[in-house]
Coordinates of C-alpha atoms and ligand atoms in Angstrom, one line a residue:
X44 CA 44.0 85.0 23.8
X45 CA 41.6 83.4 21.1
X46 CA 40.9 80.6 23.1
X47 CA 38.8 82.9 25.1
X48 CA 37.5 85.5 22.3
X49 CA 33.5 85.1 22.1
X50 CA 32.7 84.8 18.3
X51 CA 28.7 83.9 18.7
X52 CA 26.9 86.1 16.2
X53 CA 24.0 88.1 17.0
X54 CA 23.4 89.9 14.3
X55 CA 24.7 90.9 10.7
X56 CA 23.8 94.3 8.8
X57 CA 25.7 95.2 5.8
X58 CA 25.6 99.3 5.8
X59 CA 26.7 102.2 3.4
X60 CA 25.0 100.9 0.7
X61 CA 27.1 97.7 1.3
X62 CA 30.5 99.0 2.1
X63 CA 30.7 98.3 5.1
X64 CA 29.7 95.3 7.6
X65 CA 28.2 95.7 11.2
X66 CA 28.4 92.7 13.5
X67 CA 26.9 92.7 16.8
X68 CA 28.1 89.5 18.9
X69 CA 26.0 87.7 21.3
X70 CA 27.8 89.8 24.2
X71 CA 26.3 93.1 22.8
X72 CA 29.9 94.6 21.4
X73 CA 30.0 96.0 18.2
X74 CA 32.6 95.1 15.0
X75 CA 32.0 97.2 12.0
X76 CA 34.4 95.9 9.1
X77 CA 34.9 98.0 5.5
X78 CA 34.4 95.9 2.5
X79 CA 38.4 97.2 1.5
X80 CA 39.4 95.0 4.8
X81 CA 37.6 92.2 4.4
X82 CA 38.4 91.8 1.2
X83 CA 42.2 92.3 1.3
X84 CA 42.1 89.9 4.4
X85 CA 39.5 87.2 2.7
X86 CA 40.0 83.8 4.0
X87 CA 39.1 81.9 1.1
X88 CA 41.1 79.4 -0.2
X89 CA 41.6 81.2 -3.8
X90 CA 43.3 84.4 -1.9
X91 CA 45.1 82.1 1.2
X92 CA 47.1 79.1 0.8
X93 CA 45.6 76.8 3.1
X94 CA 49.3 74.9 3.4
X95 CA 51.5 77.5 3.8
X96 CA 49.0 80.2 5.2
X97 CA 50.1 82.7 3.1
X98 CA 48.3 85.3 0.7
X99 CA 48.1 84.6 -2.9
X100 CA 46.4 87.2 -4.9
X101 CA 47.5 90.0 -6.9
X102 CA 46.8 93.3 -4.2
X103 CA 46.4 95.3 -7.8
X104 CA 43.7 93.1 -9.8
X105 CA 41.3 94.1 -6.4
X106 CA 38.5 96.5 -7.0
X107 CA 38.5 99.3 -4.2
X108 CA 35.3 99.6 -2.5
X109 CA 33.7 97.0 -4.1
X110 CA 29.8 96.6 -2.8
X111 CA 28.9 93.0 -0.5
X112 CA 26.0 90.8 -0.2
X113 CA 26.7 89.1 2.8
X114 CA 25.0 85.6 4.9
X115 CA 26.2 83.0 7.4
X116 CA 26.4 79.2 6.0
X117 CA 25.0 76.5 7.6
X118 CA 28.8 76.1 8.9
X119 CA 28.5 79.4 10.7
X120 CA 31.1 80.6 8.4
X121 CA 30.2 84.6 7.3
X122 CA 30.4 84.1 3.4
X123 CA 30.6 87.5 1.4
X124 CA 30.2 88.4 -2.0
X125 CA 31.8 91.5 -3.5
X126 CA 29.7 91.9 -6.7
X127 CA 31.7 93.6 -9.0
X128 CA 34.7 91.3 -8.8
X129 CA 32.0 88.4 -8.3
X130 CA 33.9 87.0 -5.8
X131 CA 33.0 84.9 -3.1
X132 CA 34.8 85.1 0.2
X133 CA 34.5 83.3 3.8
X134 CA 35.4 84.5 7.2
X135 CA 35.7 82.2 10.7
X136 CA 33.9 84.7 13.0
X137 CA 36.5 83.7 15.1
X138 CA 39.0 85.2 13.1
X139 CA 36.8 88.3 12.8
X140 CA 36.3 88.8 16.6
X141 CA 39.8 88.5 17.5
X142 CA 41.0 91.1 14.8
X143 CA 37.9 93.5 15.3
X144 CA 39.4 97.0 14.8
X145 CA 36.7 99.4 16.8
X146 CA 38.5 102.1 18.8
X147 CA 37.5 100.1 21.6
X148 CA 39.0 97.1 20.8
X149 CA 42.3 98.5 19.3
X150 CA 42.3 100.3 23.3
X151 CA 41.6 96.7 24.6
X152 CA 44.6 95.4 22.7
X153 CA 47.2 98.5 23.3
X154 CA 46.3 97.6 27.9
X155 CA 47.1 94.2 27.0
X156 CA 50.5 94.8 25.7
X157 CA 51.9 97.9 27.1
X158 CA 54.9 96.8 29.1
X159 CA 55.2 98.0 32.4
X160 CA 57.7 99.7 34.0
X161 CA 59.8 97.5 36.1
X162 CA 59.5 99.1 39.6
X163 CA 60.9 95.9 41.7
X164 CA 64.1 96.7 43.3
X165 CA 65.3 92.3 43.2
X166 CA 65.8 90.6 40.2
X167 CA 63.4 87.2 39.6
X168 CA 65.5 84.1 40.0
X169 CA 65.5 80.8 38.5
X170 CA 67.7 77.3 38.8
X171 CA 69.3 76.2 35.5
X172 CA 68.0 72.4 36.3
X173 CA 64.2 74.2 35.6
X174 CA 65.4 74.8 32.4
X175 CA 65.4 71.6 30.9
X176 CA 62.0 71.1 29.5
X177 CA 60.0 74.3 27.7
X178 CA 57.7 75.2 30.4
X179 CA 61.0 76.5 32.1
X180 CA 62.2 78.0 28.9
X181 CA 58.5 80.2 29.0
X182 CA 58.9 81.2 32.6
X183 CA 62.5 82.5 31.2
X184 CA 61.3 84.4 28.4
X185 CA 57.9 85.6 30.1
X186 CA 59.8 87.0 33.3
X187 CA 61.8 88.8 30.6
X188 CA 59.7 90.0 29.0
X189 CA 57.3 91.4 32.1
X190 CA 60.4 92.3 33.8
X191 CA 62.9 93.1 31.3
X192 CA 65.5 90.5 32.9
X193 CA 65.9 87.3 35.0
X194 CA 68.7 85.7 36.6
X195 CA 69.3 82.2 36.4
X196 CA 71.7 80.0 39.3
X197 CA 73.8 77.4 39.1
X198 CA 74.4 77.7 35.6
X199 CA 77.4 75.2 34.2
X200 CA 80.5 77.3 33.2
X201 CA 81.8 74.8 30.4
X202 CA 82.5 76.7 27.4
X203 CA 79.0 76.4 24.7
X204 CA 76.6 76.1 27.6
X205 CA 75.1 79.8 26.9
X206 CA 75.1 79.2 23.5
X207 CA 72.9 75.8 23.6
X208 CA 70.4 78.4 26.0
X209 CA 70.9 80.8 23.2
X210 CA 69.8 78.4 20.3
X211 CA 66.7 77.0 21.9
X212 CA 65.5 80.5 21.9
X213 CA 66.4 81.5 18.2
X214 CA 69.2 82.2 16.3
X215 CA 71.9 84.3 17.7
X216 CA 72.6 87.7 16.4
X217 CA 75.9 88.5 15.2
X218 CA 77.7 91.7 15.5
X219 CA 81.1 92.9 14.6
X220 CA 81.8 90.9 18.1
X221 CA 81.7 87.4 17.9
X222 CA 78.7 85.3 18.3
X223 CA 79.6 85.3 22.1
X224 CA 82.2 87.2 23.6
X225 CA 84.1 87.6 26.9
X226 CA 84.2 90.2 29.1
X227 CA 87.1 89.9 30.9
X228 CA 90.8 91.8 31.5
X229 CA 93.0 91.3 28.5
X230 CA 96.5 93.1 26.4
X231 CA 94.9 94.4 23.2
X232 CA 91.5 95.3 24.8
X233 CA 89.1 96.7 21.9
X234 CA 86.1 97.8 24.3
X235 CA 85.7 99.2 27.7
X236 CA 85.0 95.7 28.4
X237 CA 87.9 94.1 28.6
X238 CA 89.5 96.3 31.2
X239 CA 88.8 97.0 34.5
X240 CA 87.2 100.5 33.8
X241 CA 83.7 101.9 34.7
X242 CA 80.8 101.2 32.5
X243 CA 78.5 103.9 32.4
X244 CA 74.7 102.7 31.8
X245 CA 74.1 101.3 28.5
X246 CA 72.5 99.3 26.2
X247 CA 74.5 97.2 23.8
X248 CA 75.9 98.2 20.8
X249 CA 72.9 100.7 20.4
X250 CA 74.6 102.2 16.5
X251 CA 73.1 99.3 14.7
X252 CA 69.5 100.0 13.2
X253 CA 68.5 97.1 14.8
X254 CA 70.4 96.5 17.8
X255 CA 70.8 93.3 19.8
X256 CA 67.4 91.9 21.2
X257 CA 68.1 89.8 24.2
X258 CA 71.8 89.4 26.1
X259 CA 73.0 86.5 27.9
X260 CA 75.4 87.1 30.4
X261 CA 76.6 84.4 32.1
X262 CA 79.6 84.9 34.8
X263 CA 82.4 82.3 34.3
X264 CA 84.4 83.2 37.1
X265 CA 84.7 86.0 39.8
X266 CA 87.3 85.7 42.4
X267 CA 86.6 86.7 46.2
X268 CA 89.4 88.9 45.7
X269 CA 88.4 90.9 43.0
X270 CA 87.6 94.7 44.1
X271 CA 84.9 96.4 43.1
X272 CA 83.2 94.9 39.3
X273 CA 78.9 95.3 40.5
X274 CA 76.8 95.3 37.8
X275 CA 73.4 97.1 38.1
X276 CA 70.7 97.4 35.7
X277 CA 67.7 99.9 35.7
X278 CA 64.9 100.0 33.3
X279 CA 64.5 102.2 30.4
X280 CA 60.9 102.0 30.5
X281 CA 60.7 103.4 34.0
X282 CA 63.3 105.9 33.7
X283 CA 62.2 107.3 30.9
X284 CA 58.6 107.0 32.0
X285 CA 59.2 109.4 35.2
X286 CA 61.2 111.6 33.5
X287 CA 58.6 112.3 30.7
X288 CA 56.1 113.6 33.7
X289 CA 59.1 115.3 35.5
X290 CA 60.9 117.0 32.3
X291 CA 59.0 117.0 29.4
X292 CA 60.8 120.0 27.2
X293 CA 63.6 117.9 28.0
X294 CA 61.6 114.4 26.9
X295 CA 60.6 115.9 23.8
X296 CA 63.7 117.2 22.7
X297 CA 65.0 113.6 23.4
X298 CA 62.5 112.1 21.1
X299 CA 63.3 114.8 18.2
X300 CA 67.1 115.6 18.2
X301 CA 69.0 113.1 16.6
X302 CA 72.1 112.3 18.8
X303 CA 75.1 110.7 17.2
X304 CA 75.6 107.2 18.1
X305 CA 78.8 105.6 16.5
X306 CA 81.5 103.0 16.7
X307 CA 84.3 103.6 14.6
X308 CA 87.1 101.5 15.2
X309 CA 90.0 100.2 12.0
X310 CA 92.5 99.5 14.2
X311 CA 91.2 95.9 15.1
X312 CA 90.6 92.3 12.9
X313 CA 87.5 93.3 12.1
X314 CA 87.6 97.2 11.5
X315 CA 84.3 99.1 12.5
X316 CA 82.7 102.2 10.8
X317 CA 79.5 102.2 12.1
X318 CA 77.4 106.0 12.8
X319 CA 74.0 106.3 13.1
X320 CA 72.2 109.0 14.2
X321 CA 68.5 108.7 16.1
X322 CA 66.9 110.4 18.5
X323 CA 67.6 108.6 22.0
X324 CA 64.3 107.7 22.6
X325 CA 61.9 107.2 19.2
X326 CA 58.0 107.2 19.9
X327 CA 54.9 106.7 17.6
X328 CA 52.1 109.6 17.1
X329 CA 50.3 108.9 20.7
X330 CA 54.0 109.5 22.0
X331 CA 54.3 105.6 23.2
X332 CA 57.6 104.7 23.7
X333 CA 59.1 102.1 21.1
X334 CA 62.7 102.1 21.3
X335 CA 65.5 103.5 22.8
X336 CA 69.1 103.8 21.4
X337 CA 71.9 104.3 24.3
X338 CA 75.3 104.0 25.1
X339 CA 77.6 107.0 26.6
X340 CA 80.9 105.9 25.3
X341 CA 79.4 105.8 21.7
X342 CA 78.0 108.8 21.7
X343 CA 79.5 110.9 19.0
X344 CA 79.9 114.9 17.8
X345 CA 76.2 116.0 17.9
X346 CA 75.4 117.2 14.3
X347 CA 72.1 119.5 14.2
X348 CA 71.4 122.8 13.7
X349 CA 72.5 125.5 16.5
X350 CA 69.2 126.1 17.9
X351 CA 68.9 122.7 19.3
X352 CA 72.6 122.1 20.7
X353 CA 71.7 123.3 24.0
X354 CA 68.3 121.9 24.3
X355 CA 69.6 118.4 23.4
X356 CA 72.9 118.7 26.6
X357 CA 70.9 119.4 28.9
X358 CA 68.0 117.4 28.2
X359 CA 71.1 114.5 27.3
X360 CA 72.6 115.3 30.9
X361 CA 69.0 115.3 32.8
X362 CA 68.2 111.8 31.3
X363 CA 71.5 110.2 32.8
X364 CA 70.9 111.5 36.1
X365 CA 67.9 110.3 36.1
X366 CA 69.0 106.6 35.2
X367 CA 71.8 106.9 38.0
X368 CA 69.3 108.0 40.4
X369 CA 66.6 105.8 39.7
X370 CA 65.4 104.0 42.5
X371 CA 64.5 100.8 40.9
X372 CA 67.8 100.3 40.1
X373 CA 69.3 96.4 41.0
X374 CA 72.7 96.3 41.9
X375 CA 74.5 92.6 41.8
X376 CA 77.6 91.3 42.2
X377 CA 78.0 88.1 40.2
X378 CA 79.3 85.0 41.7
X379 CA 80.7 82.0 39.3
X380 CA 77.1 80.4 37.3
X381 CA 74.7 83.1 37.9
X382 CA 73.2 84.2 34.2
X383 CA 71.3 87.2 33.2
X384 CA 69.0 87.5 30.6
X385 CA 67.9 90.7 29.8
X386 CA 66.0 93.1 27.0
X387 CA 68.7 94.6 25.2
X388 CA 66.2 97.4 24.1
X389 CA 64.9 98.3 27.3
X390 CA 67.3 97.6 30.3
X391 CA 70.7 99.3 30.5
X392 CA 73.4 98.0 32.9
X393 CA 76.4 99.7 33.9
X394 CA 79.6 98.0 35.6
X395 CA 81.5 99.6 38.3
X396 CA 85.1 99.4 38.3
X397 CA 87.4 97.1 38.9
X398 CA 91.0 95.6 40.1
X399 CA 92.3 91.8 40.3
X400 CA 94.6 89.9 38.3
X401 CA 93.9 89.5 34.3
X402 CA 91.0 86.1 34.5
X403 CA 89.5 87.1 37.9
X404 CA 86.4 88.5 36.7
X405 CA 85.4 87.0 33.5
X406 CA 81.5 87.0 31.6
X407 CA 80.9 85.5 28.7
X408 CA 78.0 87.1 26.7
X409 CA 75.9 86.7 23.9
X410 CA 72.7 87.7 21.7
X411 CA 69.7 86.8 20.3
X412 CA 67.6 88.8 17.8
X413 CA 64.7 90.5 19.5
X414 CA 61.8 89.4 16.9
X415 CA 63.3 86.0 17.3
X416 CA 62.9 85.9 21.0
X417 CA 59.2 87.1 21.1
X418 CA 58.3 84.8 18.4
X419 CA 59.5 82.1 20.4
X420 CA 57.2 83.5 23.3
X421 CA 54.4 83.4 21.9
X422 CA 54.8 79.9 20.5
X423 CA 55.6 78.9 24.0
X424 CA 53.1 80.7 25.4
X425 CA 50.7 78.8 23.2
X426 CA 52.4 75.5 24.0
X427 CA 52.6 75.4 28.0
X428 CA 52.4 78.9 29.0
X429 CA 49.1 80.6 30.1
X430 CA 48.5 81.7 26.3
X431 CA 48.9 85.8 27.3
X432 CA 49.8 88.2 25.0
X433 CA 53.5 88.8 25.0
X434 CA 54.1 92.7 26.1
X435 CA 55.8 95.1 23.6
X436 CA 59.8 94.5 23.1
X437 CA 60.9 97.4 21.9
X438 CA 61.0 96.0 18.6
X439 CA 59.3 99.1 17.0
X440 CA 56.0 97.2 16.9
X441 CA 53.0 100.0 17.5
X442 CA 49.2 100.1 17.4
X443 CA 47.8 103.3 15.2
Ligands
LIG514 FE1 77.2 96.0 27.9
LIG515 ZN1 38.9 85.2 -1.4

């Protein structure tokens, strides 16, 4: 967005006895910066290496609430003095503008990167050949991220094609699965999926403080003959959304309780003993939704006090039927190629069952770290994409 952001000065006016600064642009809007800001974000050359971008000074040699002198250069640049450190600073107006902090602006930022609730009942579609250049890539990553998922045709089912996807987007993130796994029927299953049972909505692998950002799922094979085997995904954001105005005793005790989310698991290469316990949906102090932590089979022995037992089952049993009975929900039935990719942290999916010989139904799946994807994004977006802001993830990022 700075390409558009307005940084023509109207006027200057240092205030508070110089302890603050007031700028009013040329579009009449008002910045007000305190001297503590500017002077912890100075742009000068002696507190920001100009190679590697990054700060240099000591955060405890500053003097708090130091008094400024301050005048625009020739340049246009906004060079201030903080007299008792005598130290001369320089600020782009550009850089000023774009991270103005007024209530206002902070309100203008939040609109532009609230994600929406995902209230289409298809899923956006995309041919694998478009995703041989970048400007593919973005359309990928911006669908998910406006959408929460995208499904992409005609995808080739040699072995390492999801992972090449998976690269170009970041590095993948590792679990106690491997770096991709298969979903398919097998002796010696270790998880739900590898049989032909129901799924019950879910978000992967949820009892990890930092669960997986964005699956791949790319169907390898799925025989005409199998029976049963949909998959169909619903949206966090929405669900939770509604069921905030419809129940909120029941939302609230799902943002306070902490439920039990756990994976413990020796019996296996790799034993697991993994508990974590978080409330099911976590919010920041305007009650905005940041993440959501969610898997029914994982769900462990509740362990809080008595008074909130009951609250927390039926506020716990509530939420599910609302997710079941959403009706946003997309219901699809893979065929052979056809890839999801899909917020982890914000779109369950649940499978329902299935029969067929062992190798009938098989996805292969993957992940990439969530800060990793939107990184990409935004470079992307910078690159060949319309230079929007990239929505919230779920990542846990807020605005105060
Ligand atoms: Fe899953
Ligand atoms: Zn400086």
């Amino acid at each position: 967005m700075s390409a558009s952001i307005d940084a023509k000065i109207k006027e200057l006016k240092v205030l508070e006895d110089g302890r603050k600064l007031q700028i009013t642009w040329a579009d009449g809007k008002d910045s007000v910066f305190n001297s503590n800001w500017l002077r912890f974000n100075c742009q000068c050359v002696k507190c920001r290496c100009p190679v590697t971008q990054m700060k240099t000074f000591e955060i405890s040699s500053i003097p708090l609430d130091d008094k400024m002198e301050v005048k625009i250069a020739d340049c246009g640049k906004i060079l201030v003095t903080w007299k008792n450190e005598n130290h001369n600073g320089e600020f782009d107006p550009a850089f000023l503008r774009k991270n103005c902090y007024s209530k206002q602006s902070i309100e203008e930022k939040r609109q532009l990167i609230r994600a929406l609730p995902n209230k289409k009942t298809t899923i956006e579609k995309m041919e694998w050949s478009e995703l041989d250049n970048d400007f593919g890539l973005w359309r990928l990553l911006r669908t998910v991220n406006d959408d929460g998922i995208m499904m992409v045709k005609n995808v080739p089912t040699e072995v390492g094609t999801i992972l090449k996807l998976m690269k170009r987007v970041g590095p993948t993130q590792e679990s106690f699965y491997e770096e991709t796994w298969h979903a398919v029927t097998k002796e010696g299953a270790i998880n739900i999926s590898e049989t032909g049972g129901k799924l019950p909505y879910h978000l992967d692998i949820p009892m990890y403080e930092a669960p997986p950002g964005i699956l791949f799922l790319e169907c390898l094979e799925f025989d005409a003959g199998v029976d049963g085997g949909d998959t169909i995904f619903a949206d966090f954001l929405q669900v939770a959304e509604q069921f905030r105005i419809d129940h909120p005793e029941h939302f609230k005790t799902l943002t306070t309780v902490p439920a039990t989310i756990k994976r413990i698991h020796l019996d296996r290469d790799h034993p697991v003993h993994m508990i974590i316990r978080t409330p099911h949906i976590k919010v920041n102090n305007k009650g905005e939704i940041l993440s959501f932590h969610w898997h029914p089979c994982h769900h462990g022995p509740l362990c809080v006090e008595e008074e909130y037992v009951d609250a927390y089952y039926h506020a716990y049993q509530e939420f599910h039927k609302a997710v079941e009975n959403s009706p946003y929900n997309k219901k699809i039935r893979f065929t052979k190629g056809d890839m999801v990719v899909i917020n982890n942290r914000r779109m369950v999916h649940c499978r329902t069952a299935y029969g067929g010989k062992p190798g009938q139904r098989h996805l292969q799946g993957g992940y990439v770290c969530i800060d990793d994807y939107k990184s990409r994004l935004n470079v992307l977006e910078n690159t060949v994409g319309n230079k929007g802001p990239v929505r919230h993830v779920f990542n846990g990022d807020w605005f105060c």
